Amino acid sequence: MSLPDRIQPWPSAASATPTPTLRATPPASQPASLAGDAARLFDAVASAVAADHTLTSGGDAAVAAIDVAWEAAQVVSFDVFDTLVVRKVASPRDVFLHLATPAPFSSWGLDATQLATVRQEAESRARQRGATANGSGEVTLHEIHAVMAELLGKPATEVPAMVRAEQLVELALCVAHPYLQTVFARAMGDGKTVWCVSDTYHEAEFLRELLETCGYAVDGAEFISSADCRMSKGEGKLLLAIATEANVPPSAVLHIGDHPAADHDIPREQGFVTVLHPWAGSRHSDGRATRPGDAIALGLSQIAARTVHPPLPFWFRFGYAVAGPLLSGFAFWLHDRLVRDGIDRAYFLLRDGEIMHDVYAALLGDRGGPTTALLESSRRAYMLPALPSGLGAITSQLLACENPMPAREFLERMGVKSAEFARSFRAVGLHADDIVRPADSATMLKLLSLFARTEILTALLARSTVERQALLGYLRQEGVLAPGRIALVDIGWNGTIQKALVAAAGVETVRLDVHGYYLGTLPHAAQDLGGSVASGFLFDFGAPKEHAAAVLQLRQLVEFICTTERGSLRGFRSDGARVVPVHGPVDHSDAQRAMHAALREGVLTYVRALASEQRMFGEQPISVDGALRPLARTIQAPTAEEAAAIGDVRHGDGLGTDRSRSLAAFSPGPFTADSLLRDYGSAYWPAGLLARREPAALALRGLLWMRSGS
């Protein structure tokens, strides 16, 4: 994988979006320098005990440790896998899922999962035999494949080809570690003795080939494999044996690796100088994939997010590691459904569909299927034209809101002047400037009474007629009303725009054959479809429940992923021979637009890398579980960095209003127990609020603990 050159010099996430830290206010007499030292000490301790593998502080600590030990080190010893090279798979054993691609395996009639299972069983048996015969479970790849040939009933003459096939898969899946390659070059340039030491079934000769293929200049470096030596670092034998043979005291060896025991605890106890680096592509806590497409999708996502130092900006990493797999998985599913369902034209709904269309075009645009286009849309612009249909899915949007706003705004966002209906407001016990809160049922009932009044309905229906003609003119202009089966592509949830489009056309007796394809659909999406069809990728009408539950803990994050920098669509108007969209003002701050620009760049960089892998290994769709895994983990168990960056994102109602609030941020100013509980109760993302690393979050966690009676 290569990242664009222009991305490399970007500042680290620490400088782009600082992670808040807990800093006690010192007494006035305390020297400022002491206060700064205390704050830095807190940050260091907090990072050391955090479970979130904070890239910036952890990486800086590793760099500092390497620099401290560098001058005295006669030898610099490197682990190989997840240190000098990283694999483009979710976990090391996912390599086996790709054995079905090359010969001779490709002709044996076994699918990827079956072959991977046999490969694992062969390794287990080979290690058992090795322990009995040699007193060591360290075995070579040749010995493993000899057992695998037995299990599959293949002749021993096939073993060399089997071994080479796995080696070729390994070569295709490995790339140089973006940061540790620079440390390796420094060691070679400084004239250090360099060891490349791996606990692996690969032999030293192949390790050399692997590093050369990944771009390392290895002349002069020594390669040592546990398989060749029949002893491992994890047993505490291999590094000692190498040092003894080289007549080098352990204290003169700096060993850098990613395994907590084999590369750090055990050799450190033996006197080696060790650095446990935080930049592994695959961590030991990572879950394995069950499909080849998932393995590649998740493995790629981990490389840019974890292995670059200083780290790339947070929102680029988020786009690459979280949004990239999500949207790519959706694109593969979408293409399959569009072709299977015989769609003639697919329209990606703006705003949310724009990034979906870009991902789809980059991954699958050359593989056939229906024509695609972008279509201007919003709930506001499609719902009001459909109002005469009387559908509950449409009329319910009149009172929809997520943030407190004045009663008059419910009318004004529909294009009706509230000042002309002062008597109507008074008749239901409301004033135009009364603030309506979503949870205030009494005020919402008054608002419902207002919209039920004849004069209000008459005004809304008159406005609906005007806007419906403009909408249908736009749809006709864009080819939506032409004969054929059309698809609408969007985030989804309740499918309101699809229902409104079909209903608005139906008011004018225009019949459409519409299929909606969405990231996810909720149970209510099945109502009022008007004969059209809707399908969801992550969850379909709310099933499976666990997928829906994970996303709905913070659906606003998905909406942020799919937003654009343009203002929300308010409606359409004639402009000569054309019907053109009318947009509201841009509803994101400059800072939030910059966040999304970096996110988008991360997504598209990921997609380009994935497309390259698809060309190498063939089309490998990403399952729902694979696409959702990074997003679900982020929502359910955010790191402090994620909580701060995502929590500061502001989310608005849409539907013709620009009101918004943060996803998970504390109210400004001094906090109290009441204010903390109020912030917690009103947060879009309670888990994110609790995960922030700042005084208010610490106080809230303590407050909730005390209230629980624990």
XYZ file of C-alpha atoms in Angstrom:
710
model
C 0.000 0.000 0.000
C 1.234 3.456 -0.738
C -0.180 6.679 0.598
C -0.232 9.815 -1.545
C 2.965 11.823 -1.227
C 1.027 14.920 -0.321
C -0.402 13.172 2.722
C 2.945 12.223 4.223
C 3.880 15.660 5.605
C 0.476 16.246 7.186
C 0.717 17.012 10.904
C 0.007 14.267 13.390
C -3.417 13.863 14.883
C -2.015 15.334 18.081
C -1.357 18.664 16.432
C -4.472 18.585 14.254
C -7.029 17.608 16.907
C -5.455 17.669 20.394
C -6.755 15.091 22.834
C -8.058 16.907 25.925
C -6.241 15.990 29.126
C -7.073 16.329 32.804
C -5.185 19.280 34.249
C -5.743 20.452 37.797
C -5.583 24.211 38.279
C -2.523 24.878 40.472
C -2.561 27.288 43.424
C -1.493 30.794 42.515
C 1.796 30.265 44.297
C 2.700 27.156 42.320
C 5.349 27.813 39.641
C 3.983 27.606 36.111
C 6.752 25.172 35.114
C 5.737 22.792 37.890
C 2.145 22.900 36.690
C 3.323 22.019 33.205
C 5.447 19.148 34.515
C 2.491 17.802 36.476
C 0.265 17.954 33.414
C 2.842 16.142 31.291
C 3.282 13.515 33.987
C -0.483 12.945 34.095
C -0.635 12.614 30.323
C 2.216 10.088 30.320
C 0.635 7.989 33.078
C -2.808 8.162 31.462
C -1.371 7.026 28.137
C 0.575 4.198 29.768
C -2.483 2.707 31.468
C -4.975 3.414 28.667
C -6.317 0.426 26.782
C -6.767 2.367 23.563
C -3.209 2.144 22.191
C -2.968 5.930 21.814
C -0.819 6.312 18.719
C 0.750 9.669 19.400
C 1.999 9.220 22.950
C 2.773 5.516 22.514
C 4.662 6.156 19.319
C 6.600 9.051 20.797
C 7.584 6.880 23.764
C 8.831 4.113 21.453
C 10.810 6.578 19.351
C 12.371 8.022 22.488
C 13.256 4.562 23.802
C 14.940 3.642 20.515
C 16.909 6.897 20.506
C 18.060 6.420 24.104
C 19.366 2.903 23.402
C 20.737 3.595 19.938
C 24.268 4.816 20.605
C 25.190 1.968 22.946
C 23.700 -0.760 20.743
C 26.218 -2.812 18.800
C 23.388 -4.854 17.339
C 19.888 -3.774 16.332
C 17.619 -6.787 16.209
C 14.235 -6.634 14.495
C 11.248 -8.919 14.663
C 9.938 -9.483 11.120
C 6.139 -9.825 10.965
C 4.235 -6.774 12.223
C 7.562 -5.053 12.719
C 9.579 -4.897 9.495
C 6.626 -6.015 7.386
C 2.878 -5.902 7.875
C 0.293 -8.173 6.314
C -2.738 -6.827 4.475
C -5.060 -9.155 6.392
C -7.007 -8.812 9.636
C -4.890 -11.365 11.558
C -1.890 -13.564 10.657
C -3.884 -16.749 10.081
C -6.083 -14.944 7.572
C -3.240 -15.530 5.101
C -4.572 -19.074 4.790
C -7.911 -17.784 3.440
C -6.056 -16.790 0.265
C -4.474 -20.166 -0.456
C -7.394 -21.109 -2.693
C -6.254 -18.521 -5.276
C -2.935 -19.961 -6.610
C -2.129 -23.350 -8.138
C -2.014 -26.125 -7.124
C -4.695 -25.307 -4.529
C -7.000 -23.596 -7.032
C -7.674 -26.904 -8.825
C -8.511 -28.979 -5.745
C -12.184 -28.007 -5.391
C -11.900 -26.637 -1.850
C -13.226 -23.215 -0.951
C -11.194 -20.658 0.984
C -12.559 -21.585 4.403
C -12.116 -25.334 3.902
C -8.537 -24.916 2.717
C -7.694 -22.570 5.588
C -9.076 -25.088 8.082
C -6.966 -27.910 6.645
C -3.880 -25.668 6.654
C -4.336 -24.876 10.351
C -4.863 -28.525 11.221
C -1.722 -29.467 9.277
C 0.346 -26.934 11.208
C -0.990 -28.191 14.526
C -0.129 -31.807 13.669
C 3.283 -30.869 12.296
C 4.155 -29.050 15.513
C 3.034 -32.044 17.565
C 5.230 -34.331 15.478
C 8.134 -31.905 15.747
C 7.857 -31.753 19.522
C 7.959 -35.558 19.671
C 10.773 -36.016 17.159
C 12.991 -32.995 17.863
C 11.906 -31.751 21.255
C 10.647 -28.537 19.628
C 7.358 -27.473 18.111
C 9.189 -25.143 15.730
C 8.682 -26.547 12.230
C 9.260 -25.443 8.654
C 6.670 -24.650 6.017
C 7.828 -27.729 4.091
C 7.029 -29.942 7.085
C 3.597 -28.339 7.484
C 2.703 -28.875 3.848
C 3.922 -32.451 3.948
C 1.273 -33.086 6.606
C -1.279 -31.087 4.619
C -0.628 -33.258 1.559
C -1.288 -36.344 3.694
C -4.554 -34.904 4.999
C -5.750 -34.117 1.471
C -4.521 -37.342 -0.070
C -2.035 -35.582 -2.337
C 1.348 -37.061 -3.365
C 4.510 -35.817 -1.675
C 5.659 -34.533 -5.054
C 3.083 -31.742 -4.699
C 4.677 -30.366 -1.519
C 7.258 -28.037 -3.132
C 4.550 -26.419 -5.270
C 2.285 -26.103 -2.213
C 5.055 -24.426 -0.241
C 5.845 -22.007 -3.041
C 2.157 -21.179 -3.495
C 1.871 -20.122 0.162
C 5.093 -18.162 -0.115
C 3.719 -16.309 -3.138
C 0.541 -15.476 -1.210
C 2.694 -14.171 1.640
C 4.726 -12.042 -0.761
C 1.532 -10.588 -2.222
C 0.040 -9.807 1.188
C 3.071 -8.214 2.853
C 4.320 -4.652 2.608
C 7.119 -2.794 4.346
C 6.206 -1.213 7.657
C 5.886 2.516 6.829
C 7.769 3.684 9.936
C 10.055 0.809 10.946
C 11.550 0.665 7.460
C 13.142 4.019 8.290
C 14.563 2.605 11.546
C 15.990 -0.372 9.643
C 17.638 1.943 7.094
C 19.070 4.012 9.938
C 20.619 0.911 11.513
C 22.166 -0.180 8.233
C 23.389 3.339 7.514
C 24.954 3.677 10.969
C 26.942 0.483 10.501
C 25.104 -1.485 13.179
C 25.001 -5.251 13.033
C 21.421 -6.010 12.015
C 19.535 -9.167 12.897
C 16.109 -10.040 11.458
C 14.747 -12.604 13.901
C 11.342 -14.262 13.535
C 9.346 -16.909 15.369
C 7.904 -18.404 12.190
C 7.538 -21.503 10.034
C 9.195 -19.561 7.190
C 12.885 -20.290 6.708
C 15.569 -17.608 6.783
C 16.075 -17.748 3.012
C 12.448 -16.820 2.439
C 12.571 -14.054 5.073
C 15.364 -12.442 3.058
C 13.329 -12.749 -0.153
C 10.304 -11.280 1.631
C 12.138 -8.184 2.846
C 13.787 -7.634 -0.531
C 10.389 -7.889 -2.244
C 9.024 -5.336 0.221
C 11.748 -2.865 -0.725
C 14.391 -3.391 1.956
C 18.099 -3.157 1.154
C 19.220 -6.214 3.139
C 22.843 -6.783 2.099
C 24.791 -7.338 5.309
C 21.756 -8.129 7.461
C 21.480 -11.543 9.136
C 18.255 -13.567 8.973
C 17.335 -16.030 11.693
C 14.206 -18.196 11.766
C 12.884 -20.240 14.677
C 11.967 -22.961 12.173
C 15.609 -23.367 11.097
C 16.978 -23.208 14.634
C 14.295 -25.361 16.304
C 14.015 -22.811 19.096
C 12.073 -19.566 19.506
C 12.146 -16.145 21.107
C 8.976 -17.067 22.947
C 10.800 -19.963 24.662
C 13.543 -17.565 25.724
C 16.179 -19.464 23.727
C 16.598 -17.962 20.260
C 17.971 -14.481 21.003
C 20.313 -15.865 23.673
C 21.658 -18.470 21.248
C 22.281 -15.868 18.551
C 24.016 -13.506 20.981
C 26.171 -16.316 22.388
C 27.236 -17.451 18.928
C 28.068 -13.860 17.936
C 29.900 -13.294 21.234
C 27.778 -10.212 21.929
C 26.480 -9.497 25.444
C 22.669 -9.103 25.592
C 23.102 -5.571 26.934
C 24.667 -4.588 23.598
C 21.599 -5.743 21.634
C 18.597 -3.481 21.012
C 15.652 -5.684 20.029
C 12.513 -4.124 18.500
C 9.315 -6.129 18.126
C 5.568 -6.233 18.709
C 4.953 -9.337 20.840
C 4.641 -8.446 24.548
C 6.295 -11.650 25.742
C 8.552 -12.912 22.948
C 9.881 -9.486 21.931
C 9.811 -7.657 25.267
C 9.266 -9.335 28.631
C 11.330 -12.491 28.079
C 14.387 -10.948 26.363
C 14.387 -8.004 28.778
C 14.644 -10.419 31.714
C 17.660 -11.941 29.935
C 19.436 -8.589 29.740
C 18.547 -7.493 26.214
C 17.477 -3.896 25.623
C 13.958 -4.118 24.200
C 11.414 -1.758 22.701
C 7.862 -3.020 22.413
C 6.620 -0.876 19.544
C 2.945 0.223 19.210
C 2.754 0.219 15.416
C 1.730 -3.366 14.616
C -0.701 -3.683 11.723
C -2.351 -6.727 13.317
C -2.633 -6.769 17.096
C -2.995 -9.886 19.168
C -6.452 -8.742 20.280
C -7.745 -8.390 16.708
C -10.496 -10.755 15.613
C -9.921 -13.057 12.679
C -11.841 -12.865 9.427
C -13.904 -15.708 8.015
C -13.817 -14.674 4.338
C -10.975 -13.615 2.035
C -12.640 -10.292 1.201
C -13.067 -9.428 4.872
C -9.454 -10.343 5.631
C -8.113 -7.943 2.999
C -10.626 -5.203 3.783
C -9.860 -5.197 7.499
C -6.120 -5.752 7.094
C -5.754 -2.810 4.740
C -7.743 -0.597 7.082
C -5.319 -1.272 9.917
C -2.139 -0.328 8.072
C -2.617 3.410 7.538
C -4.485 3.739 10.818
C -1.797 2.107 12.942
C 1.623 1.961 11.317
C 2.435 5.519 10.259
C 4.455 7.715 12.621
C 3.765 10.494 13.318
C 0.143 9.393 12.879
C -1.863 10.732 9.985
C -4.626 13.183 10.993
C -7.460 11.588 12.916
C -10.171 12.129 10.332
C -8.024 10.707 7.521
C -7.373 7.623 9.646
C -11.063 7.356 10.495
C -12.041 7.608 6.834
C -9.461 5.013 5.865
C -9.976 2.519 8.687
C -13.694 2.844 9.521
C -15.665 4.515 6.739
C -13.606 2.887 3.960
C -14.539 -0.735 4.778
C -18.146 0.278 5.527
C -18.763 1.988 2.188
C -16.753 -0.556 0.205
C -18.776 -3.448 1.600
C -21.959 -1.589 0.705
C -20.699 -0.968 -2.836
C -20.074 -4.680 -3.487
C -23.510 -5.602 -2.124
C -25.145 -2.824 -4.128
C -23.601 -3.872 -7.439
C -24.715 -7.452 -6.934
C -28.279 -6.366 -6.144
C -28.547 -3.876 -8.987
C -27.516 -6.507 -11.518
C -29.635 -9.265 -9.986
C -32.753 -7.073 -9.802
C -32.478 -5.860 -13.394
C -32.156 -2.157 -12.567
C -31.975 0.150 -15.584
C -30.868 3.370 -13.871
C -29.452 3.887 -10.371
C -29.706 7.305 -8.725
C -27.486 8.087 -5.744
C -29.343 10.615 -3.603
C -27.549 13.798 -2.685
C -26.267 14.721 -0.153
C -25.575 11.355 1.433
C -25.178 9.363 -1.762
C -22.306 11.383 -3.216
C -19.514 9.577 -1.379
C -21.334 6.267 -1.963
C -21.304 6.974 -5.688
C -17.596 7.820 -5.656
C -16.777 4.566 -3.853
C -19.027 2.534 -6.158
C -17.470 4.075 -9.279
C -13.911 3.492 -8.047
C -14.502 -0.148 -7.106
C -17.105 -1.364 -9.578
C -17.662 1.263 -12.237
C -16.027 -0.853 -14.944
C -17.848 -4.110 -14.166
C -21.121 -3.533 -15.973
C -24.535 -2.910 -14.506
C -27.002 -0.023 -14.769
C -26.128 3.550 -15.579
C -25.609 5.678 -12.475
C -26.162 9.340 -11.662
C -26.489 11.717 -8.733
C -29.942 13.029 -7.867
C -30.648 16.116 -5.768
C -32.834 15.189 -2.804
C -33.765 15.858 0.800
C -36.654 14.947 3.073
C -37.772 18.577 2.991
C -37.785 18.889 -0.814
C -39.642 15.610 -1.442
C -41.916 15.352 1.581
C -43.951 18.550 1.152
C -44.833 17.826 -2.515
C -46.195 14.448 -1.358
C -48.336 15.885 1.450
C -51.734 15.352 -0.284
C -51.102 11.585 -0.248
C -51.850 11.637 3.479
C -49.295 8.900 4.178
C -48.249 8.693 7.812
C -44.586 8.402 6.776
C -44.957 11.821 5.117
C -47.219 13.767 7.506
C -45.191 12.683 10.543
C -42.229 14.660 9.167
C -44.103 17.925 9.760
C -43.415 17.611 13.491
C -40.017 15.922 13.275
C -37.203 17.581 15.233
C -34.089 16.586 17.161
C -33.223 19.952 18.687
C -35.305 22.588 20.500
C -36.618 25.284 18.162
C -39.343 27.969 18.083
C -42.845 26.859 17.130
C -42.870 29.225 14.130
C -39.930 27.406 12.574
C -42.028 24.268 12.018
C -44.147 26.292 9.582
C -41.419 28.420 8.086
C -39.269 25.441 7.104
C -42.251 24.329 5.003
C -42.371 27.685 3.216
C -45.391 28.999 5.170
C -45.113 32.454 6.802
C -45.891 32.059 10.497
C -46.617 35.799 10.929
C -49.808 35.337 8.914
C -51.177 32.821 11.420
C -50.845 34.557 14.795
C -54.507 33.845 15.580
C -54.009 30.164 14.814
C -51.116 29.985 17.267
C -53.195 31.657 19.983
C -56.119 29.323 19.316
C -54.036 26.290 20.320
C -52.309 28.026 23.246
C -48.983 28.626 21.543
C -46.892 31.669 20.750
C -44.798 31.664 17.602
C -41.618 32.085 19.647
C -42.381 29.333 22.176
C -39.531 26.815 22.224
C -40.610 23.300 21.323
C -38.493 20.491 22.740
C -38.789 16.955 21.350
C -39.436 15.466 24.796
C -42.072 18.075 25.756
C -45.228 16.107 24.958
C -47.626 18.868 26.043
C -46.128 21.415 23.659
C -45.883 18.836 20.873
C -49.629 18.164 21.252
C -50.316 21.882 20.858
C -48.171 21.890 17.745
C -50.117 18.926 16.393
C -53.360 20.851 16.986
C -51.883 23.804 15.100
C -51.126 21.679 12.033
C -54.626 20.176 12.154
C -56.291 23.580 11.733
C -57.977 24.143 8.371
C -56.201 27.391 7.563
C -52.771 25.816 8.227
C -53.557 22.735 6.154
C -54.831 24.906 3.316
C -51.603 26.917 3.292
C -49.468 23.777 3.405
C -51.394 22.126 0.565
C -51.118 25.250 -1.579
C -47.389 25.262 -1.010
C -47.305 21.525 -1.734
C -48.863 22.031 -5.173
C -46.270 24.597 -6.196
C -43.370 22.489 -4.992
C -44.732 19.263 -6.490
C -44.776 20.737 -9.981
C -41.183 21.880 -9.574
C -40.106 18.499 -8.194
C -41.729 16.517 -11.008
C -40.179 18.858 -13.521
C -36.768 18.130 -12.060
C -37.388 14.361 -11.961
C -38.557 14.376 -15.577
C -35.512 16.416 -16.592
C -33.149 13.903 -14.904
C -34.804 10.881 -16.530
C -36.319 9.514 -13.336
C -39.834 9.444 -14.791
C -38.800 7.674 -18.001
C -39.859 4.039 -18.468
C -37.732 1.414 -16.773
C -36.805 0.106 -13.355
C -34.970 2.685 -11.263
C -32.956 2.424 -8.056
C -32.525 4.991 -5.305
C -29.329 4.665 -3.264
C -28.987 6.358 0.118
C -28.320 5.813 3.835
C -31.953 4.792 4.304
C -33.260 4.239 7.849
C -36.988 4.850 7.110
C -36.803 5.349 3.334
C -38.695 8.647 3.594
C -37.415 10.126 0.334
C -38.333 7.003 -1.645
C -41.836 6.989 -0.156
C -42.249 10.702 -0.817
C -41.046 10.412 -4.425
C -43.463 7.580 -5.183
C -46.310 9.381 -3.381
C -45.689 12.754 -5.066
C -45.654 11.067 -8.474
C -48.801 9.169 -7.538
C -50.661 12.398 -6.723
C -50.142 13.286 -10.387
C -51.021 9.703 -11.478
C -47.433 8.968 -12.527
C -46.492 5.351 -11.757
C -42.887 4.383 -11.068
C -41.010 1.075 -10.657
C -38.697 2.013 -7.777
C -36.254 -0.089 -5.751
C -34.453 1.489 -2.805
C -31.008 0.212 -1.750
C -29.763 1.484 1.586
C -27.022 1.088 4.160
C -29.765 0.051 6.560
C -33.548 0.001 6.843
C -35.586 0.103 10.067
C -38.888 -1.722 10.681
C -40.955 1.388 9.820
C -39.339 1.443 6.366
C -41.703 -1.361 5.368
C -44.738 0.928 5.763
C -46.164 3.224 3.063
C -43.835 2.038 0.295
C -46.656 2.424 -2.220
C -45.764 -0.705 -4.168
C -42.058 0.086 -4.348
C -39.322 -2.124 -2.871
C -36.627 -1.359 -0.285
C -33.593 -3.349 0.918
C -30.891 -2.701 3.518
C -27.260 -3.864 3.619
C -26.255 -3.676 7.288
C -29.778 -4.467 8.466
C -32.961 -5.016 6.522
C -36.140 -3.689 8.189
C -34.280 -3.825 11.506
C -32.861 -7.350 11.169
C -30.487 -8.614 12.357
C -31.196 -6.714 15.556
C -27.597 -6.712 16.759
C -26.429 -4.881 13.634
C -29.195 -2.309 13.897
C -28.558 -1.828 17.608
C -24.848 -1.187 17.043
C -25.424 1.468 14.379
C -28.382 3.139 16.081
C -26.285 3.891 19.136
C -24.839 6.638 16.927
C -26.561 6.715 13.535
C -25.549 10.393 13.333
C -21.944 9.291 12.799
C -22.980 7.389 9.661
C -24.799 10.509 8.480
C -21.639 12.555 9.060
C -19.593 10.033 7.077
C -21.969 10.492 4.148
C -22.498 14.239 4.303
C -21.082 16.818 1.886
C -20.009 20.423 2.113
C -23.085 21.700 0.257
C -26.089 23.121 2.069
C -29.253 21.086 2.469
C -31.686 21.004 -0.470
C -34.723 23.199 0.237
C -36.583 22.682 -3.065
C -36.487 23.415 -6.813
C -37.188 26.368 -9.100
C -37.343 27.016 -12.820
C -34.364 28.741 -14.367
C -35.181 29.205 -18.019
C -35.440 25.805 -19.655
C -33.954 24.030 -16.642
C -35.203 23.140 -13.165
C -32.458 23.824 -10.655
C -32.023 22.963 -6.966
C -32.348 25.569 -4.218
C -29.935 24.944 -1.370
C -29.840 26.397 2.104
C -26.627 27.863 3.482
C -23.739 25.510 4.181
C -24.651 24.025 7.548
C -21.175 23.014 8.741
C -18.464 25.209 10.216
C -15.122 25.603 8.462
C -13.587 23.249 11.027
C -16.207 20.579 10.425
C -15.853 20.864 6.662
C -12.115 20.339 7.069
C -12.808 17.229 9.166
C -15.014 15.795 6.464
C -12.566 16.666 3.688
C -9.878 14.640 5.498
C -12.361 11.805 6.117
C -13.300 11.736 2.459
C -9.650 11.672 1.386
C -9.098 8.747 3.744
C -12.062 6.851 2.288
C -10.953 7.325 -1.307
C -7.332 6.445 -0.515
C -8.572 3.243 1.081
C -10.793 2.455 -1.891
C -7.906 2.909 -4.322
C -5.783 0.524 -2.241
C -8.620 -2.005 -2.036
C -9.230 -1.794 -5.780
C -5.559 -2.622 -6.348
C -5.870 -5.711 -4.136
C -9.040 -6.733 -5.971
C -7.137 -6.664 -9.243
C -4.493 -8.926 -7.705
C -6.732 -11.452 -5.942
C -9.953 -11.152 -7.955
C -13.288 -9.746 -6.818
C -13.803 -10.592 -3.157
C -16.944 -9.059 -1.641
C -16.908 -7.820 1.934
C -19.494 -9.330 4.253
C -21.820 -7.273 6.429
C -19.840 -8.346 9.501
C -16.558 -7.279 7.911
C -17.897 -3.922 6.752
C -19.519 -3.143 10.102
C -16.803 -4.323 12.490
C -14.652 -1.148 12.620
C -17.705 1.138 12.898
C -19.369 -0.960 15.603
C -16.160 -1.059 17.646
C -15.759 2.721 17.352
C -19.333 3.389 18.462
C -19.449 0.854 21.270
C -15.905 1.085 22.673
C -14.348 4.402 21.586
C -10.825 5.388 22.492
C -10.284 8.728 24.187
C -9.059 10.168 20.885
C -12.161 8.949 19.046
C -14.469 10.206 21.776
C -13.012 13.712 21.617
C -12.815 14.019 17.826
C -16.169 12.427 17.010
C -17.871 13.892 20.067
C -17.145 17.433 18.868
C -18.936 16.838 15.546
C -22.176 18.795 15.361
C -25.310 17.149 14.024
C -28.412 18.992 12.830
C -32.073 18.236 12.199
C -32.017 18.938 8.483
C -35.574 19.186 7.153
C -35.185 22.870 6.423
C -33.522 24.000 9.647
C -29.873 24.566 10.527
C -30.082 23.855 14.257
C -27.481 21.427 15.573
C -25.628 20.198 18.637
C -22.492 18.168 19.380
C -22.611 14.395 19.357
C -20.911 14.021 22.743
C -19.466 17.168 24.290
C -19.846 18.792 27.684
C -21.519 22.156 28.121
C -19.008 25.016 28.243
C -18.055 26.575 31.545
C -17.792 25.140 35.068
C -19.662 21.899 35.574
C -21.893 20.678 38.388
C -23.430 17.309 39.159
C -26.676 18.500 37.608
C -25.003 19.813 34.461
C -23.025 16.592 34.004
C -26.136 14.443 34.293
C -28.007 16.785 31.973
C -25.237 16.541 29.371
C -25.199 12.763 29.736
C -28.957 12.493 29.347
C -29.102 14.683 26.241
C -25.996 13.372 24.456
C -26.444 11.656 21.130
C -23.573 9.368 22.174
C -23.355 8.669 25.930
C -20.517 6.166 25.458
C -18.468 8.849 23.723
C -19.095 11.375 26.478
C -17.883 8.903 29.106
C -14.775 7.989 27.084
C -13.455 11.538 26.808
C -10.250 12.217 28.721
C -11.003 15.476 30.496
C -12.056 16.567 33.992
C -15.785 16.616 33.247
C -15.692 13.053 31.912
C -13.735 11.866 34.948
C -16.276 13.533 37.232
C -19.190 12.047 35.285
C -17.758 8.540 35.489
C -17.357 8.934 39.230
C -20.839 10.369 39.602
C -22.442 7.506 37.687
C -20.424 4.993 39.711
C -21.608 6.524 42.979
C -25.218 6.596 41.785
C -25.044 2.934 40.802
C -24.299 1.942 44.390
C -21.251 -0.042 43.339
